[in-house]
mmCIF file of C-alpha atoms in Angstrom:
data_model
loop_
_atom_site.group_PDB
_atom_site.id
_atom_site.type_symbol
_atom_site.label_atom_id
_atom_site.label_comp_id
_atom_site.label_asym_id
_atom_site.label_seq_id
_atom_site.Cartn_x
_atom_site.Cartn_y
_atom_site.Cartn_z
ATOM 1 C CA MET A 1 31.576 1.617 21.317
ATOM 2 C CA SER A 2 29.801 3.139 23.914
ATOM 3 C CA GLU A 3 31.245 6.513 25.464
ATOM 4 C CA GLY A 4 31.722 8.856 27.875
ATOM 5 C CA THR A 5 31.484 8.783 31.477
ATOM 6 C CA LEU A 6 28.880 6.856 33.379
ATOM 7 C CA THR A 7 27.133 8.851 35.686
ATOM 8 C CA GLY A 8 23.661 8.997 37.522
ATOM 9 C CA GLU A 9 20.586 6.715 36.137
ATOM 10 C CA ARG A 10 23.145 5.546 33.284
ATOM 11 C CA LEU A 11 25.643 4.419 35.826
ATOM 12 C CA GLU A 12 22.844 2.384 37.702
ATOM 13 C CA LEU A 13 21.789 1.240 34.751
ATOM 14 C CA ALA A 14 25.701 -0.188 34.316
ATOM 15 C CA VAL A 15 25.433 -1.872 37.469
ATOM 16 C CA ARG A 16 22.506 -3.631 36.773
ATOM 17 C CA ILE A 17 23.665 -4.533 33.673
ATOM 18 C CA TYR A 18 27.064 -5.839 34.987
ATOM 19 C CA ASP A 19 24.935 -7.752 37.820
ATOM 20 C CA THR A 20 22.717 -9.759 34.961
ATOM 21 C CA MET A 21 26.107 -10.657 33.181
ATOM 22 C CA LEU A 22 27.781 -11.697 36.175
ATOM 23 C CA ARG A 23 24.838 -13.912 37.002
ATOM 24 C CA ILE A 24 24.865 -15.516 33.586
ATOM 25 C CA ARG A 25 28.662 -16.348 33.718
ATOM 26 C CA ARG A 26 28.628 -17.710 37.206
ATOM 27 C CA PHE A 27 25.260 -19.641 36.589
ATOM 28 C CA GLU A 28 26.849 -21.078 33.394
ATOM 29 C CA GLU A 29 29.949 -21.830 35.135
ATOM 30 C CA ARG A 30 28.517 -23.699 37.619
ATOM 31 C CA VAL A 31 26.594 -25.880 35.047
ATOM 32 C CA GLY A 32 29.452 -26.470 33.087
ATOM 33 C CA GLU A 33 30.957 -27.958 36.358
ATOM 34 C CA LEU A 34 28.260 -30.115 36.860
ATOM 35 C CA PHE A 35 28.052 -31.362 33.526
ATOM 36 C CA ALA A 36 31.816 -32.555 33.222
ATOM 37 C CA ALA A 37 31.127 -34.071 37.266
ATOM 38 C CA GLY A 38 28.531 -36.155 35.456
ATOM 39 C CA GLU A 39 25.471 -34.780 37.319
ATOM 40 C CA LEU A 40 23.222 -33.164 34.965
ATOM 41 C CA PRO A 41 21.663 -35.311 31.821
ATOM 42 C CA GLY A 42 21.419 -34.980 28.427
ATOM 43 C CA PHE A 43 23.690 -31.800 26.712
ATOM 44 C CA VAL A 44 24.341 -28.464 27.406
ATOM 45 C CA HIS A 45 25.362 -25.515 25.261
ATOM 46 C CA LEU A 46 26.617 -22.531 27.230
ATOM 47 C CA SER A 47 26.779 -18.793 26.068
ATOM 48 C CA ILE A 48 29.815 -17.917 28.413
ATOM 49 C CA GLY A 49 31.560 -15.034 26.320
ATOM 50 C CA GLN A 50 28.224 -13.591 24.785
ATOM 51 C CA GLU A 51 26.390 -12.192 28.089
ATOM 52 C CA SER A 52 26.211 -8.941 26.752
ATOM 53 C CA VAL A 53 23.457 -10.275 24.211
ATOM 54 C CA ALA A 54 21.171 -11.370 26.730
ATOM 55 C CA ALA A 55 21.947 -8.697 29.304
ATOM 56 C CA GLY A 56 22.205 -5.634 26.430
ATOM 57 C CA ILE A 57 18.875 -6.565 25.095
ATOM 58 C CA VAL A 58 16.477 -7.376 27.671
ATOM 59 C CA SER A 59 17.849 -4.461 29.537
ATOM 60 C CA ALA A 60 15.685 -2.431 27.157
ATOM 61 C CA LEU A 61 12.510 -4.782 27.231
ATOM 62 C CA ARG A 62 9.703 -4.429 29.532
ATOM 63 C CA ASP A 63 8.441 -7.237 32.142
ATOM 64 C CA ASP A 64 5.335 -7.622 30.024
ATOM 65 C CA ASP A 65 7.047 -8.221 26.820
ATOM 66 C CA PHE A 66 8.176 -11.717 25.294
ATOM 67 C CA ILE A 67 11.198 -13.670 23.987
ATOM 68 C CA THR A 68 12.050 -16.886 22.197
ATOM 69 C CA ALA A 69 15.513 -17.927 23.004
ATOM 70 C CA THR A 70 18.056 -20.904 21.609
ATOM 71 C CA HIS A 71 19.126 -23.773 22.482
ATOM 72 C CA ARG A 72 22.006 -21.965 23.924
ATOM 73 C CA GLY A 73 19.444 -19.842 25.723
ATOM 74 C CA HIS A 74 20.246 -19.889 29.956
ATOM 75 C CA GLY A 75 21.492 -16.231 29.586
ATOM 76 C CA HIS A 76 18.455 -15.103 27.812
ATOM 77 C CA ILE A 77 16.101 -16.414 30.338
ATOM 78 C CA LEU A 78 17.746 -15.031 33.344
ATOM 79 C CA ALA A 79 18.051 -11.805 31.925
ATOM 80 C CA LYS A 80 14.194 -11.960 31.734
ATOM 81 C CA GLY A 81 13.709 -12.593 35.216
ATOM 82 C CA ALA A 82 14.088 -16.192 35.376
ATOM 83 C CA ARG A 83 14.937 -17.474 39.189
ATOM 84 C CA ILE A 84 18.177 -19.533 39.621
ATOM 85 C CA ALA A 85 16.689 -22.188 41.861
ATOM 86 C CA PRO A 86 13.811 -24.035 39.089
ATOM 87 C CA MET A 87 16.511 -23.230 36.134
ATOM 88 C CA MET A 88 18.877 -25.490 38.014
ATOM 89 C CA ALA A 89 16.300 -27.906 38.886
ATOM 90 C CA GLU A 90 15.150 -28.185 35.265
ATOM 91 C CA LEU A 91 18.619 -28.628 34.512
ATOM 92 C CA PHE A 92 18.640 -31.696 36.964
ATOM 93 C CA GLY A 93 15.506 -32.900 35.245
ATOM 94 C CA ARG A 94 13.580 -32.518 38.619
ATOM 95 C CA THR A 95 9.686 -32.136 39.398
ATOM 96 C CA THR A 96 10.581 -28.380 40.635
ATOM 97 C CA GLY A 97 11.813 -27.287 37.851
ATOM 98 C CA TYR A 98 10.187 -24.886 35.301
ATOM 99 C CA CYS A 99 8.963 -27.910 32.602
ATOM 100 C CA LYS A 100 8.987 -30.065 35.750
ATOM 101 C CA GLY A 101 12.231 -31.659 34.885
ATOM 102 C CA LYS A 102 10.945 -32.453 31.338
ATOM 103 C CA GLY A 103 12.040 -29.952 29.263
ATOM 104 C CA GLY A 104 15.964 -29.783 30.323
ATOM 105 C CA SER A 105 18.556 -27.272 29.446
ATOM 106 C CA MET A 106 17.166 -26.810 25.773
ATOM 107 C CA HIS A 107 13.506 -25.914 26.499
ATOM 108 C CA ILE A 108 12.951 -23.928 29.410
ATOM 109 C CA VAL A 109 9.777 -22.115 29.464
ATOM 110 C CA ASP A 110 7.851 -19.214 31.669
ATOM 111 C CA ILE A 111 4.973 -17.643 30.438
ATOM 112 C CA ALA A 112 4.570 -15.607 33.428
ATOM 113 C CA ILE A 113 7.838 -13.795 32.992
ATOM 114 C CA GLY A 114 7.660 -13.647 29.217
ATOM 115 C CA VAL A 115 9.880 -16.461 28.115
ATOM 116 C CA LEU A 116 8.003 -18.409 25.391
ATOM 117 C CA GLY A 117 10.778 -20.919 25.362
ATOM 118 C CA ALA A 118 14.304 -21.942 24.311
ATOM 119 C CA ASN A 119 14.394 -23.993 21.667
ATOM 120 C CA GLY A 120 16.645 -26.954 20.493
ATOM 121 C CA ILE A 121 15.429 -26.508 16.758
ATOM 122 C CA LEU A 122 17.226 -24.029 14.823
ATOM 123 C CA GLY A 123 14.966 -21.331 13.696
ATOM 124 C CA ALA A 124 11.691 -22.818 15.563
ATOM 125 C CA GLY A 125 11.730 -19.866 17.524
ATOM 126 C CA GLN A 126 11.039 -16.946 15.239
ATOM 127 C CA PRO A 127 7.631 -18.239 13.761
ATOM 128 C CA ILE A 128 6.424 -18.414 17.741
ATOM 129 C CA ALA A 129 7.757 -15.120 18.014
ATOM 130 C CA VAL A 130 5.854 -13.294 15.145
ATOM 131 C CA GLY A 131 2.661 -14.953 16.314
ATOM 132 C CA ALA A 132 3.551 -13.915 19.627
ATOM 133 C CA ALA A 133 3.671 -9.969 17.847
ATOM 134 C CA MET A 134 0.694 -10.287 15.960
ATOM 135 C CA SER A 135 -1.077 -11.825 19.229
ATOM 136 C CA ALA A 136 -0.155 -8.509 20.897
ATOM 137 C CA ARG A 137 -1.089 -6.435 18.022
ATOM 138 C CA LEU A 138 -4.566 -8.078 18.078
ATOM 139 C CA ARG A 139 -4.882 -7.576 21.579
ATOM 140 C CA GLY A 140 -4.157 -3.606 21.110
ATOM 141 C CA THR A 141 -0.893 -3.433 23.773
ATOM 142 C CA ASP A 142 2.157 -2.283 22.602
ATOM 143 C CA GLN A 143 4.209 -5.441 23.837
ATOM 144 C CA VAL A 144 7.150 -6.166 21.621
ATOM 145 C CA VAL A 145 8.773 -9.405 21.134
ATOM 146 C CA ALA A 146 12.720 -10.216 21.174
ATOM 147 C CA THR A 147 13.498 -13.174 19.352
ATOM 148 C CA PHE A 148 17.242 -14.860 19.019
ATOM 149 C CA PHE A 149 18.631 -16.974 16.572
ATOM 150 C CA GLY A 150 22.185 -17.544 15.444
ATOM 151 C CA GLU A 151 24.240 -17.536 11.929
ATOM 152 C CA GLY A 152 23.240 -21.204 11.777
ATOM 153 C CA ALA A 153 19.774 -20.785 11.874
ATOM 154 C CA SER A 154 19.906 -17.753 9.636
ATOM 155 C CA ALA A 155 19.835 -19.755 6.712
ATOM 156 C CA GLN A 156 16.949 -21.778 7.913
ATOM 157 C CA GLY A 157 13.680 -21.549 5.739
ATOM 158 C CA ALA A 158 11.672 -20.828 8.691
ATOM 159 C CA VAL A 159 13.893 -17.772 9.913
ATOM 160 C CA HIS A 160 13.127 -16.200 6.454
ATOM 161 C CA GLU A 161 9.743 -17.103 6.344
ATOM 162 C CA ALA A 162 9.246 -15.149 9.885
ATOM 163 C CA MET A 163 11.050 -12.126 8.791
ATOM 164 C CA ASN A 164 8.956 -12.095 5.732
ATOM 165 C CA LEU A 165 5.823 -12.274 7.329
ATOM 166 C CA ALA A 166 6.911 -9.615 10.277
ATOM 167 C CA GLY A 167 7.673 -7.254 7.446
ATOM 168 C CA CYS A 168 4.690 -7.567 5.636
ATOM 169 C CA TRP A 169 2.349 -7.395 8.611
ATOM 170 C CA GLN A 170 4.821 -4.618 10.379
ATOM 171 C CA ALA A 171 4.820 -6.878 13.457
ATOM 172 C CA PRO A 172 6.181 -5.458 16.707
ATOM 173 C CA ILE A 173 9.095 -7.692 16.886
ATOM 174 C CA LEU A 174 12.988 -7.236 17.183
ATOM 175 C CA PHE A 175 15.120 -9.811 15.397
ATOM 176 C CA VAL A 176 18.378 -10.640 17.446
ATOM 177 C CA ALA A 177 20.888 -12.266 15.318
ATOM 178 C CA GLU A 178 23.798 -13.666 17.785
ATOM 179 C CA ILE A 179 26.700 -14.098 15.697
ATOM 180 C CA ASN A 180 29.560 -16.018 17.781
ATOM 181 C CA GLY A 181 31.747 -17.090 14.567
ATOM 182 C CA TYR A 182 30.331 -20.629 14.072
ATOM 183 C CA ALA A 183 27.057 -22.593 12.984
ATOM 184 C CA GLU A 184 27.837 -25.448 15.260
ATOM 185 C CA LEU A 185 31.426 -26.303 13.795
ATOM 186 C CA THR A 186 31.525 -24.531 10.884
ATOM 187 C CA PRO A 187 32.947 -21.107 10.309
ATOM 188 C CA TYR A 188 30.978 -18.473 9.660
ATOM 189 C CA GLU A 189 32.633 -17.422 6.377
ATOM 190 C CA ILE A 190 32.151 -21.295 4.882
ATOM 191 C CA HIS A 191 28.504 -21.344 5.403
ATOM 192 C CA ALA A 192 27.409 -17.862 5.012
ATOM 193 C CA SER A 193 26.877 -15.910 1.814
ATOM 194 C CA VAL A 194 26.873 -12.727 2.909
ATOM 195 C CA PRO A 195 29.950 -10.682 5.174
ATOM 196 C CA SER A 196 26.811 -9.739 7.754
ATOM 197 C CA ILE A 197 23.462 -11.403 8.634
ATOM 198 C CA ALA A 198 22.227 -7.849 8.991
ATOM 199 C CA VAL A 199 21.969 -7.253 5.464
ATOM 200 C CA ARG A 200 19.050 -9.999 4.997
ATOM 201 C CA GLY A 201 16.666 -7.472 7.067
ATOM 202 C CA ALA A 202 16.863 -5.166 3.808
ATOM 203 C CA ALA A 203 15.260 -7.961 1.524
ATOM 204 C CA TYR A 204 12.149 -7.837 4.058
ATOM 205 C CA GLY A 205 12.262 -4.057 4.646
ATOM 206 C CA ILE A 206 13.431 -4.729 8.276
ATOM 207 C CA PRO A 207 16.153 -1.905 8.843
ATOM 208 C CA ALA A 208 18.999 -3.494 10.661
ATOM 209 C CA THR A 209 21.951 -2.661 12.331
ATOM 210 C CA THR A 210 25.414 -4.138 14.046
ATOM 211 C CA VAL A 211 26.803 -4.002 17.143
ATOM 212 C CA ASP A 212 29.575 -5.109 18.612
ATOM 213 C CA GLY A 213 28.824 -7.136 21.549
ATOM 214 C CA VAL A 214 32.109 -6.634 23.862
ATOM 215 C CA ASP A 215 30.472 -3.678 24.765
ATOM 216 C CA VAL A 216 27.184 -4.416 26.748
ATOM 217 C CA LEU A 217 25.937 -0.681 26.711
ATOM 218 C CA ALA A 218 26.291 -0.267 22.973
ATOM 219 C CA VAL A 219 24.316 -3.297 22.688
ATOM 220 C CA HIS A 220 21.615 -1.834 25.317
ATOM 221 C CA ASP A 221 21.457 1.755 23.631
ATOM 222 C CA ALA A 222 21.102 -0.219 19.969
ATOM 223 C CA ALA A 223 18.377 -2.084 21.503
ATOM 224 C CA THR A 224 16.802 0.570 23.312
ATOM 225 C CA GLU A 225 16.811 2.872 19.996
ATOM 226 C CA ALA A 226 14.944 -0.191 18.055
ATOM 227 C CA VAL A 227 12.520 -1.045 20.659
ATOM 228 C CA ALA A 228 11.265 2.253 20.999
ATOM 229 C CA ALA A 229 10.606 2.651 17.118
ATOM 230 C CA ILE A 230 8.631 -0.824 17.340
ATOM 231 C CA ARG A 231 6.798 0.225 20.196
ATOM 232 C CA ALA A 232 5.626 3.376 18.683
ATOM 233 C CA GLY A 233 4.314 1.301 15.424
ATOM 234 C CA GLY A 234 7.587 1.523 13.257
ATOM 235 C CA GLY A 235 7.188 -2.229 12.534
ATOM 236 C CA PRO A 236 10.095 -4.493 12.863
ATOM 237 C CA ARG A 237 13.912 -3.959 13.580
ATOM 238 C CA MET A 238 16.767 -6.322 13.403
ATOM 239 C CA ILE A 239 20.288 -6.121 15.511
ATOM 240 C CA GLU A 240 23.016 -8.006 14.664
ATOM 241 C CA ILE A 241 25.649 -8.536 17.759
ATOM 242 C CA ARG A 242 28.935 -9.741 16.674
ATOM 243 C CA THR A 243 30.186 -12.036 19.832
ATOM 244 C CA GLN A 244 32.482 -14.721 20.892
ATOM 245 C CA ARG A 245 31.610 -18.006 22.562
ATOM 246 C CA TRP A 246 34.543 -19.318 24.808
ATOM 247 C CA HIS A 247 33.120 -22.964 25.086
ATOM 248 C CA GLY A 248 32.350 -25.496 22.300
ATOM 249 C CA HIS A 249 29.009 -25.860 20.471
ATOM 250 C CA TYR A 250 28.170 -28.414 23.116
ATOM 251 C CA GLU A 251 29.950 -29.137 26.557
ATOM 252 C CA GLY A 252 32.629 -31.542 25.480
ATOM 253 C CA ASP A 253 33.217 -30.437 22.277
ATOM 254 C CA PRO A 254 37.230 -30.162 21.713
ATOM 255 C CA GLN A 255 37.146 -27.179 19.466
ATOM 256 C CA ARG A 256 39.593 -28.409 17.034
ATOM 257 C CA TYR A 257 38.185 -26.287 14.012
ATOM 258 C CA ARG A 258 38.913 -23.206 16.126
ATOM 259 C CA PRO A 259 42.448 -21.560 15.503
ATOM 260 C CA ASP A 260 44.973 -21.469 18.697
ATOM 261 C CA GLU A 261 45.273 -17.818 18.399
ATOM 262 C CA GLU A 262 41.543 -17.216 17.915
ATOM 263 C CA LEU A 263 41.378 -18.922 21.370
ATOM 264 C CA ALA A 264 43.990 -17.363 23.028
ATOM 265 C CA ARG A 265 42.533 -13.877 22.006
ATOM 266 C CA LEU A 266 38.725 -14.641 24.057
ATOM 267 C CA PRO A 267 39.916 -12.820 27.552
ATOM 268 C CA GLU A 268 40.259 -9.622 25.364
ATOM 269 C CA LEU A 269 37.001 -10.009 24.233
ATOM 270 C CA ASP A 270 35.381 -10.370 27.563
ATOM 271 C CA PRO A 271 32.250 -8.121 28.037
ATOM 272 C CA LEU A 272 32.326 -8.289 31.790
ATOM 273 C CA ALA A 273 35.948 -7.197 31.530
ATOM 274 C CA HIS A 274 35.497 -4.630 29.541
ATOM 275 C CA LEU A 275 32.294 -3.176 31.726
ATOM 276 C CA GLU A 276 33.861 -3.476 35.071
ATOM 277 C CA PRO A 277 36.831 -1.145 34.871
ATOM 278 C CA ARG A 278 34.299 1.677 33.865
ATOM 279 C CA LEU A 279 32.162 0.827 36.851
ATOM 280 C CA LEU A 280 35.077 1.071 38.854
ATOM 281 C CA ALA A 281 36.633 4.736 36.938
ATOM 282 C CA ALA A 282 33.098 5.941 37.760
ATOM 283 C CA GLY A 283 33.082 5.496 41.256
ATOM 284 C CA VAL A 284 31.519 2.364 42.085
ATOM 285 C CA GLU A 285 33.345 0.841 44.694
ATOM 286 C CA ARG A 286 35.064 -2.897 44.722
ATOM 287 C CA ALA A 287 33.176 -3.864 47.603
ATOM 288 C CA ARG A 288 29.899 -3.817 45.957
ATOM 289 C CA LEU A 289 30.981 -5.275 43.035
ATOM 290 C CA ASP A 290 32.219 -7.968 45.123
ATOM 291 C CA ALA A 291 28.728 -8.417 46.904
ATOM 292 C CA LEU A 292 27.031 -8.807 43.713
ATOM 293 C CA ASP A 293 29.118 -11.744 43.029
ATOM 294 C CA ALA A 294 28.813 -13.099 46.463
ATOM 295 C CA ASP A 295 25.387 -13.023 45.967
ATOM 296 C CA VAL A 296 24.980 -15.126 43.015
ATOM 297 C CA ARG A 297 27.273 -17.403 44.490
ATOM 298 C CA ARG A 298 25.153 -17.902 47.466
ATOM 299 C CA GLU A 299 22.185 -18.226 45.266
ATOM 300 C CA LEU A 300 23.796 -20.924 43.281
ATOM 301 C CA ASP A 301 24.761 -22.866 46.294
ATOM 302 C CA GLU A 302 21.351 -22.663 47.335
ATOM 303 C CA ALA A 303 20.059 -23.812 44.092
ATOM 304 C CA LEU A 304 22.017 -26.721 43.720
ATOM 305 C CA GLU A 305 20.956 -27.899 47.165
ATOM 306 C CA PHE A 306 17.609 -27.334 45.873
ATOM 307 C CA ALA A 307 17.862 -29.162 42.858
ATOM 308 C CA ARG A 308 19.854 -32.134 44.693
ATOM 309 C CA GLN A 309 17.151 -32.759 46.913
ATOM 310 C CA SER A 310 13.841 -32.632 44.458
ATOM 311 C CA PRO A 311 12.519 -35.451 43.189
ATOM 312 C CA LEU A 312 12.516 -36.775 39.949
ATOM 313 C CA PRO A 313 9.467 -37.399 37.652
ATOM 314 C CA ASP A 314 7.345 -40.457 38.222
ATOM 315 C CA ALA A 315 7.075 -42.470 35.170
ATOM 316 C CA SER A 316 2.882 -42.312 35.855
ATOM 317 C CA ALA A 317 3.377 -38.504 34.534
ATOM 318 C CA LEU A 318 5.332 -39.399 31.235
ATOM 319 C CA LEU A 319 2.556 -37.886 29.403
ATOM 320 C CA GLU A 320 1.435 -35.094 31.569
ATOM 321 C CA ASP A 321 1.484 -31.802 29.578
ATOM 322 C CA VAL A 322 2.432 -33.100 26.262
ATOM 323 C CA TYR A 323 -1.011 -33.085 24.929
ATOM 324 C CA ALA A 324 -3.248 -29.797 24.236
ATOM 325 C CA ARG A 325 -6.668 -30.150 25.671
#
């Protein structure tokens, strides 16, 4: 856990990270409400409770760095700088969305901000990330790629192949294992052969560390150290973050596979609730934090109106942007 009084630049960093987590939390709370009301098509997978992963990792990246996200990727994408209005429009399937309404919740892409895509296929983002990392190498830049995956994806062959190639080629990539305790509905201890996914990094010569996701500043510090080593030519790194998802695998999941006592403990593991008292103790005024909350709620209201008023794609656009030219 990160320790010490927050002052100066460290305090301002903590406020920015808090703001990012708050934006993710409020966005996903609203998405959950909209889905329950039947306003959103398809499926949505929320990362409420896991905000420290996206906020902590991405805060250690530069604007020109890249990420690949997961099917539970709203937070990663928002942390990288995505705007809420086109995010919301995409979830509504509207033409003003990031993918013109064709990607939906699990396939949002914005190359301009370094988002190489969320992905509905487990383990599909890691080969893409290695390719992007090698592109940076060939172009002579010091850009870094962070690629997120969960414990379910950690057993996919594509992930192991990507880690092996990254180790062989010393690619500038950070593998982020987002461990929330379940692969869809299956508890970690049933499907994983090792007590920690981080140990799998050693098989490919990739230094790895494990961080408690309750403490977003600890996540940020681990990411900062790893990214600095990667950017300096030290090859790939891996961070395993132990976290908790508050909702089910998908919205509507009754979560009968989770013990009641586990669900009851979730508020104790809230990364926002862990950071907020530290900010207040460091002298941040309550009014400033309330203003951040009010700002994101207002932005969400505007984004929702934008999405509802935006047009649906015309049937004539069905095959547009599907095939490479």
